[in-house]
Short mmCIF file of C-alpha atoms and ligand atoms in Angstrom, two decimals:
data_model
loop_
_atom_site.label_atom_id
_atom_site.label_comp_id
_atom_site.label_asym_id
_atom_site.label_seq_id
_atom_site.Cartn_x
_atom_site.Cartn_y
_atom_site.Cartn_z
CA MET A 93 46.17 -49.66 14.30
CA ILE A 94 46.47 -48.06 10.57
CA THR A 95 49.09 -45.17 10.42
CA SER A 96 50.38 -43.62 7.42
CA LYS A 97 52.58 -40.76 6.53
CA TYR A 98 49.47 -38.75 5.38
CA THR A 99 47.77 -38.67 9.02
CA ILE A 100 51.29 -37.91 10.70
CA ARG A 101 51.88 -34.94 8.22
CA GLU A 102 48.34 -33.91 9.07
CA ARG A 103 48.85 -34.04 12.45
CA ASN A 104 52.07 -32.28 12.22
CA GLU A 105 50.22 -29.69 10.31
CA ALA A 106 47.89 -29.27 13.42
CA ILE A 107 50.23 -28.81 15.82
CA ILE A 108 52.29 -25.79 13.94
CA LEU A 109 49.04 -24.38 13.29
CA GLN A 110 48.28 -24.41 16.98
CA LYS A 111 51.39 -23.28 17.97
CA ILE A 112 51.23 -20.20 15.76
CA ILE A 113 47.47 -19.40 16.98
CA ASP A 114 48.80 -19.40 20.53
CA GLU A 115 52.15 -17.63 20.01
CA ASN A 116 50.58 -15.03 18.12
CA ILE A 117 53.59 -14.25 16.42
CA VAL A 118 56.56 -16.91 16.06
CA SER A 119 59.70 -17.42 13.76
CA ARG A 120 60.04 -20.97 11.65
CA ALA A 121 63.51 -21.35 14.24
CA ASN A 122 61.27 -20.93 17.31
CA LEU A 123 58.49 -23.45 15.81
CA ALA A 124 61.06 -25.75 15.45
CA THR A 125 62.33 -25.38 19.09
CA ILE A 126 58.57 -25.61 20.79
CA THR A 127 57.66 -28.56 18.52
CA ASN A 128 60.26 -30.77 18.48
CA LEU A 129 60.00 -31.02 14.61
CA ASN A 130 63.23 -30.44 12.59
CA LYS A 131 63.50 -27.64 10.79
CA ALA A 132 63.08 -28.92 6.89
CA SER A 133 59.40 -30.29 8.22
CA VAL A 134 58.43 -26.90 9.81
CA SER A 135 59.48 -25.51 6.29
CA ALA A 136 57.53 -27.63 4.24
CA ILE A 137 54.47 -27.28 6.64
CA THR A 138 54.49 -23.32 7.17
CA LYS A 139 54.72 -23.46 3.16
CA LYS A 140 51.69 -25.53 2.79
CA LEU A 141 49.92 -23.59 5.38
CA MET A 142 50.85 -20.39 3.57
CA GLU A 143 49.59 -21.63 0.29
CA GLU A 144 46.31 -22.59 2.14
CA GLU A 145 46.41 -18.82 3.51
CA LEU A 146 46.13 -20.02 6.93
CA ILE A 147 48.97 -17.98 7.97
CA LYS A 148 50.60 -15.33 6.80
CA GLU A 149 54.44 -13.44 7.08
CA VAL A 150 53.68 -10.39 9.35
CA GLY A 151 57.50 -8.95 9.29
CA ILE A 152 61.23 -9.30 10.38
CA GLY A 153 62.21 -10.33 14.06
CA ASN A 154 65.20 -9.84 15.46
CA ALA A 155 68.55 -11.70 14.57
CA SER A 156 69.38 -14.17 17.40
CA SER A 157 72.49 -13.47 20.14
CA GLN A 158 74.69 -15.54 17.53
CA GLY A 159 74.14 -13.47 15.02
CA GLY A 160 72.95 -14.56 11.17
CA ARG A 161 69.99 -14.02 9.12
CA LYS A 162 66.73 -11.89 11.00
CA PRO A 163 64.19 -14.37 11.04
CA VAL A 164 60.56 -14.01 8.95
CA LEU A 165 57.69 -13.82 11.76
CA LEU A 166 54.36 -15.94 11.19
CA THR A 167 50.75 -15.54 12.52
CA PHE A 168 47.75 -16.94 11.91
CA ASN A 169 45.27 -15.37 9.18
CA ARG A 170 42.50 -14.55 10.97
CA ARG A 171 40.50 -13.78 7.75
CA SER A 172 41.14 -16.99 5.81
CA SER A 173 37.62 -18.53 6.55
CA LEU A 174 34.10 -18.16 7.38
CA VAL A 175 31.75 -20.01 10.07
CA LEU A 176 28.25 -19.58 10.57
CA ALA A 177 26.64 -20.28 13.78
CA LEU A 178 23.02 -20.22 15.55
CA ASP A 179 20.96 -20.20 18.41
CA ILE A 180 17.40 -21.80 18.39
CA GLY A 181 15.90 -20.17 21.46
CA THR A 182 12.08 -20.90 22.63
CA ASN A 183 10.89 -18.20 20.49
CA TYR A 184 13.80 -16.57 18.49
CA VAL A 185 16.45 -17.79 16.25
CA GLU A 186 19.98 -16.12 16.28
CA GLY A 187 22.77 -15.98 13.50
CA VAL A 188 25.64 -14.82 13.40
CA LEU A 189 28.29 -14.86 10.26
CA SER A 190 31.95 -14.72 11.85
CA PHE A 191 35.38 -14.92 10.93
CA ILE A 192 36.95 -18.38 12.01
CA ASP A 193 38.75 -16.43 14.81
CA GLY A 194 35.23 -15.59 16.41
CA THR A 195 35.04 -11.82 15.01
CA PHE A 196 31.35 -11.47 14.12
CA ILE A 197 30.65 -10.08 10.85
CA GLU A 198 27.11 -9.43 11.13
CA THR A 199 24.36 -10.70 13.69
CA ILE A 200 20.72 -11.39 12.72
CA LYS A 201 17.95 -12.35 15.59
CA LYS A 202 14.26 -13.02 15.14
CA ARG A 203 12.26 -12.90 17.77
CA LYS A 204 8.65 -13.80 19.12
CA ILE A 205 8.80 -16.75 16.54
CA ASP A 206 7.04 -20.01 16.83
CA ILE A 207 9.49 -22.98 16.56
CA ASN A 208 8.48 -25.85 15.71
CA GLU A 209 8.98 -28.95 13.53
CA GLN A 210 7.26 -27.30 10.77
CA THR A 211 8.92 -23.81 11.11
CA VAL A 212 12.51 -24.50 12.09
CA ILE A 213 14.11 -25.23 8.78
CA THR A 214 12.24 -22.09 7.35
CA HIS A 215 13.30 -19.77 9.80
CA ILE A 216 17.00 -21.38 9.65
CA ARG A 217 17.09 -21.30 5.80
CA GLU A 218 15.76 -17.16 5.93
CA ILE A 219 18.56 -16.46 8.55
CA ILE A 220 21.48 -18.12 6.62
CA SER A 221 20.05 -16.37 3.41
CA GLU A 222 20.27 -12.77 5.13
CA LEU A 223 23.42 -13.60 6.64
CA SER A 224 25.22 -14.38 3.16
CA GLU A 225 24.43 -11.19 1.85
CA TYR A 226 27.21 -10.05 4.18
CA THR A 227 30.00 -12.55 3.09
CA PRO A 228 33.49 -11.13 2.40
CA GLU A 229 35.89 -12.33 -0.03
CA THR A 230 37.71 -15.03 1.84
CA ARG A 231 39.79 -18.18 0.87
CA HIS A 232 38.22 -20.99 2.05
CA GLY A 233 34.33 -19.50 2.56
CA VAL A 234 32.05 -20.84 4.74
CA VAL A 235 33.67 -24.03 6.68
CA GLY A 236 31.39 -25.05 8.98
CA MET A 237 28.00 -24.43 11.03
CA THR A 238 27.02 -25.16 14.70
CA VAL A 239 23.50 -25.17 15.67
CA ALA A 240 22.64 -24.44 19.27
CA ILE A 241 19.68 -26.42 20.60
CA HIS A 242 18.10 -25.94 23.93
CA GLY A 243 17.82 -29.64 24.72
CA ILE A 244 19.54 -32.86 24.79
CA VAL A 245 21.79 -33.75 21.79
CA VAL A 246 23.88 -36.72 21.30
CA ASN A 247 26.05 -37.01 18.07
CA ASN A 248 24.17 -34.51 16.01
CA GLU A 249 21.05 -35.82 16.86
CA ILE A 250 18.18 -34.03 18.81
CA VAL A 251 17.16 -36.69 21.40
CA TYR A 252 14.91 -34.54 24.03
CA THR A 253 13.59 -30.75 24.01
CA PRO A 254 11.42 -30.34 26.61
CA ASN A 255 10.94 -26.07 25.71
CA TYR A 256 9.84 -26.79 22.22
CA PRO A 257 8.76 -29.83 20.05
CA LEU A 258 12.14 -30.29 17.78
CA ASP A 259 12.78 -34.10 19.51
CA HIS A 260 11.12 -35.94 16.20
CA ILE A 261 12.42 -33.92 13.42
CA LYS A 262 15.97 -35.10 11.59
CA LEU A 263 17.55 -31.39 11.82
CA PHE A 264 20.95 -32.41 10.76
CA ASP A 265 19.85 -34.82 8.08
CA GLU A 266 17.67 -32.03 6.94
CA LEU A 267 20.54 -29.38 6.77
CA SER A 268 23.43 -31.35 6.00
CA ASN A 269 21.50 -32.13 2.88
CA SER A 270 20.96 -28.61 2.01
CA PHE A 271 24.03 -27.55 2.73
CA ASP A 272 27.48 -28.48 1.26
CA PHE A 273 29.46 -27.17 4.35
CA PRO A 274 29.83 -29.44 7.84
CA ILE A 275 27.14 -29.37 10.04
CA PHE A 276 26.89 -30.03 13.95
CA LEU A 277 23.96 -29.78 16.50
CA GLU A 278 24.98 -29.07 20.26
CA ASN A 279 23.03 -28.14 23.36
CA GLU A 280 23.23 -24.68 24.23
CA ALA A 281 24.87 -24.80 27.68
CA ASN A 282 27.52 -27.07 26.25
CA LEU A 283 28.43 -24.36 23.36
CA ALA A 284 28.33 -21.77 25.96
CA ALA A 285 31.10 -23.51 28.11
CA LEU A 286 33.06 -24.12 24.79
CA GLY A 287 32.66 -20.34 23.72
CA GLU A 288 33.86 -19.48 27.25
CA TYR A 289 36.75 -22.19 27.20
CA THR A 290 38.33 -20.81 23.74
CA PHE A 291 37.62 -16.85 24.05
CA SER A 292 37.71 -15.96 28.07
CA SER A 293 39.55 -18.52 29.65
CA LYS A 294 43.24 -19.46 29.71
CA PHE A 295 42.40 -22.38 31.91
CA ASN A 296 42.32 -25.81 30.93
CA SER A 297 39.56 -27.42 32.58
CA LEU A 298 36.22 -24.99 32.99
CA VAL A 299 32.47 -25.65 33.99
CA SER A 300 29.98 -23.03 32.59
CA ILE A 301 26.48 -23.09 34.51
CA SER A 302 23.61 -21.46 32.37
CA ILE A 303 20.90 -20.22 35.04
CA HIS A 304 17.55 -19.51 33.19
CA GLY A 305 14.14 -21.43 33.70
CA GLY A 306 16.06 -24.28 34.33
CA ILE A 307 20.18 -24.76 35.31
CA GLY A 308 22.24 -26.45 32.89
CA ALA A 309 26.05 -26.79 32.59
CA GLY A 310 28.79 -27.47 30.17
CA ILE A 311 32.49 -29.32 31.06
CA VAL A 312 35.39 -28.54 29.13
CA GLU A 313 38.56 -30.34 29.15
CA ASN A 314 41.28 -29.35 26.90
CA GLY A 315 38.66 -27.97 24.53
CA LEU A 316 36.91 -31.66 24.76
CA LEU A 317 33.33 -31.19 25.77
CA ARG A 318 32.18 -33.77 28.31
CA ASN A 319 28.60 -34.83 26.78
CA GLY A 320 28.45 -38.23 28.71
CA LYS A 321 27.32 -41.18 27.19
CA HIS A 322 23.51 -39.85 26.58
CA GLY A 323 24.84 -36.21 25.89
CA LYS A 324 22.88 -35.72 29.73
CA ALA A 325 26.40 -35.14 31.58
CA GLY A 326 26.05 -31.51 33.35
CA GLU A 327 22.58 -31.40 33.74
CA ILE A 328 23.18 -30.37 37.63
CA GLY A 329 19.60 -28.39 37.45
CA HIS A 330 18.28 -31.96 37.85
CA SER A 331 20.87 -33.13 40.74
CA ILE A 332 18.55 -33.92 44.09
CA LEU A 333 18.92 -31.11 46.73
CA PHE A 334 16.30 -32.08 48.92
CA PRO A 335 15.20 -35.93 49.07
CA GLY A 336 11.39 -35.94 49.04
CA GLY A 337 11.30 -31.93 48.20
CA LYS A 338 9.35 -29.89 45.67
CA GLN A 339 7.77 -32.14 42.46
CA CYS A 340 10.28 -31.54 39.32
CA PRO A 341 8.74 -32.09 35.66
CA CYS A 342 11.54 -34.57 34.88
CA GLY A 343 10.36 -36.98 37.51
CA ASN A 344 12.42 -36.46 40.72
CA GLU A 345 11.26 -34.56 43.80
CA GLY A 346 13.63 -31.72 45.22
CA CYS A 347 15.67 -30.99 42.29
CA LEU A 348 18.21 -28.04 42.57
CA GLU A 349 16.40 -26.05 39.54
CA ARG A 350 13.73 -26.10 41.66
CA TYR A 351 15.40 -23.51 44.07
CA ALA A 352 18.19 -22.17 42.85
CA SER A 353 17.05 -21.08 39.39
CA HIS A 354 15.54 -17.70 37.82
CA ARG A 355 12.21 -19.32 38.07
CA ALA A 356 12.42 -20.40 41.26
CA LEU A 357 13.79 -16.95 42.32
CA TYR A 358 10.84 -15.24 40.41
CA ASP A 359 8.11 -16.88 41.56
CA GLN A 360 9.72 -16.61 45.33
CA ILE A 361 9.78 -12.72 45.57
CA GLU A 362 6.72 -12.46 43.57
CA ASP A 363 5.03 -14.70 46.34
CA THR A 364 6.45 -12.93 48.87
CA LEU A 365 6.27 -9.30 47.74
CA ASN A 366 2.76 -9.84 46.24
CA VAL A 367 3.92 -8.44 42.51
CA HIS A 368 4.03 -9.69 39.20
CA ASN A 369 6.31 -9.80 36.58
CA ILE A 370 9.41 -10.23 38.35
CA ASN A 371 12.48 -9.92 36.29
CA SER A 372 16.42 -9.37 36.85
CA ASP A 373 16.26 -5.81 36.41
CA ARG A 374 13.29 -5.45 39.39
CA ILE A 375 15.37 -7.57 41.30
CA LYS A 376 18.60 -5.14 40.60
CA GLU A 377 16.27 -2.35 41.54
CA TYR A 378 14.88 -3.92 44.94
CA TYR A 379 18.63 -4.72 45.92
CA ASP A 380 19.70 -1.49 45.49
CA GLU A 381 16.51 0.23 47.47
CA ASN A 382 18.25 -2.46 50.30
CA ASN A 383 14.82 -4.35 50.10
CA GLN A 384 15.60 -7.04 52.90
CA GLN A 385 13.25 -9.40 51.94
CA VAL A 386 14.49 -9.57 48.53
CA LYS A 387 18.23 -9.62 49.84
CA GLU A 388 17.06 -12.88 52.01
CA ILE A 389 15.56 -14.63 48.96
CA LEU A 390 18.50 -13.64 47.06
CA LEU A 391 20.96 -15.19 49.24
CA GLU A 392 19.03 -18.21 50.03
CA ASN A 393 18.58 -18.90 46.19
CA ALA A 394 22.89 -18.35 46.05
CA ASN A 395 23.35 -20.53 48.78
CA TYR A 396 21.11 -23.43 47.15
CA LEU A 397 23.31 -22.71 44.09
CA SER A 398 26.32 -22.83 45.91
CA ILE A 399 25.71 -26.50 47.04
CA GLY A 400 25.07 -27.58 43.31
CA ILE A 401 28.50 -25.72 42.45
CA ASN A 402 29.90 -27.82 45.69
CA ASN A 403 29.22 -30.97 44.14
CA LEU A 404 29.85 -30.20 40.57
CA SER A 405 33.49 -29.41 41.73
CA SER A 406 33.85 -32.26 43.74
CA LEU A 407 33.16 -34.13 40.94
CA TYR A 408 35.05 -32.88 37.47
CA ASP A 409 37.30 -30.23 39.84
CA PRO A 410 37.50 -27.80 37.52
CA GLU A 411 40.06 -24.54 37.62
CA ILE A 412 37.10 -22.12 37.26
CA VAL A 413 33.39 -22.19 36.97
CA VAL A 414 31.91 -19.28 34.84
CA ILE A 415 28.16 -17.99 36.02
CA ASN A 416 26.01 -17.41 33.26
CA SER A 417 22.80 -15.46 34.44
CA SER A 418 21.14 -11.92 34.12
CA VAL A 419 20.70 -11.99 37.85
CA TYR A 420 24.70 -12.29 38.90
CA GLN A 421 25.27 -10.43 36.16
CA LYS A 422 23.64 -7.76 37.68
CA ILE A 423 24.60 -8.11 41.44
CA PRO A 424 28.36 -9.47 41.47
CA GLU A 425 27.86 -9.21 45.43
CA LEU A 426 26.39 -12.79 44.77
CA ILE A 427 29.58 -14.33 42.96
CA ASP A 428 31.75 -13.33 46.05
CA TYR A 429 28.75 -14.98 48.28
CA LEU A 430 29.32 -18.28 46.20
CA ASN A 431 32.95 -18.14 46.63
CA LYS A 432 32.78 -17.45 50.48
CA ASN A 433 30.72 -20.40 50.62
CA LEU A 434 32.67 -22.86 48.77
CA VAL A 435 35.27 -23.35 51.80
CA SER A 436 35.60 -27.04 51.63
CA ARG A 437 39.17 -28.89 51.37
CA PHE A 438 37.50 -30.20 47.99
CA THR A 439 36.50 -26.89 46.67
CA ARG A 440 38.33 -24.10 48.18
CA ASP A 441 40.51 -23.78 44.93
CA VAL A 442 37.85 -23.30 42.98
CA ILE A 443 37.40 -19.62 40.97
CA VAL A 444 33.44 -18.67 40.66
CA MET A 445 33.27 -15.75 38.25
CA ASN A 446 30.68 -14.36 35.97
CA SER A 447 30.70 -15.14 32.37
CA PRO A 448 33.00 -12.54 30.36
CA LEU A 449 30.92 -13.54 27.45
CA GLN A 450 27.56 -13.34 28.51
CA SER A 451 24.87 -13.53 25.74
CA SER A 452 27.68 -14.26 23.05
CA ALA A 453 28.95 -17.00 25.00
CA THR A 454 26.66 -19.39 23.09
CA LEU A 455 27.01 -18.33 19.79
CA LEU A 456 30.88 -18.31 20.15
CA GLY A 457 30.82 -21.80 21.37
CA ALA A 458 29.29 -22.57 17.91
CA VAL A 459 31.89 -20.94 16.23
CA THR A 460 34.62 -22.70 18.21
CA LYS A 461 32.91 -26.30 17.67
CA SER A 462 33.06 -25.37 13.40
CA ALA A 463 36.88 -24.09 13.84
CA GLN A 464 37.77 -27.11 15.81
CA ASN A 465 36.70 -29.35 13.13
CA PHE A 466 38.13 -27.25 10.27
CA LEU A 467 41.86 -26.29 11.70
CA ASN A 468 41.72 -30.20 13.55
CA ILE A 469 42.78 -28.37 16.78
CA GLN A 470 40.86 -29.64 19.97
CA ASN A 471 42.29 -27.36 22.16
CA LEU A 472 41.54 -23.84 20.50
CA LYS A 473 41.90 -20.59 22.06
CA PHE A 474 41.61 -17.57 20.79
CA ILE A 475 42.50 -15.23 23.93
CA ASP A 476 44.04 -11.47 23.02
ZN1 LIG B 160 14.81 -32.38 37.80
#
């Protein structure tokens, strides 16, 4: 194994920086105590971080009980650098220019557009060009861009995109050749999990379940996404609920998402009530009108989901499961129902809750990915 003073110093820099972010406001003396680094090292590292404008002084603290000089307090400089975050949906591209701490400066969304191999690069370029007009003066400028893909991604390579034809282009190479900053491609549900981890949760292990036409999950432990060898970790939508059940396009029969996704829910309500164009708003209206048929279907759907959560929890033992769903968001009683269903001695400690970030989760996860890389901090938390 090769080590050098350089890598050790870099590591200590990251440790100090992380502690300053975690503590929000802290003195050099406290940093030395928390990190077990000597005061001279802390002094040298904080000097360098100050020069790079990654941290700043914010005032004078109280003297210790033994008296002596009052300490200068340090804080993370949330305005030192910028990141770009993009979400490539099936018929939209949403882009955000953000400070490194997840404070959005500008958001642009192009809707009802055709996403394919010919158009995607143009759409991305246009959105970046429009966002760049809002770029404020910062020390480091844009330090990374992360692009959310609705499909399987392995090491920045798009492997499989069932909802749009993007699995035959070298998007990472194209973007890396066009821009100076580091580029990352990542699955959308994984980024949603990373966003919740960094910006909404104090917990160290988290599963985020995104429910829409299908069901996907992202798994984060100590800031690290669990992608699996082929990028397919967390694809619980395709875990089998009923052997020999409904045919799924993936090749299995009886997959969870054929029973517990929004598509499954909407189809069943449309068939039962003989109506069209069901959406989460309509379902909420039926629910408030106390429509018994819809309520039964909702509970059945949630019951299937709770089996999926049970199975996922017994594999990963997360502290918290975050549900990202427009239906669960509008009918929070369904979350109570999920929690009541998780009664086994293996899953009863798991907390299920609605996503605090909702539609921002994926873009905030994209911010996290670039920020983790630039700051060299994996276990990054920005929680006020
Ligand atoms: Zn399937």
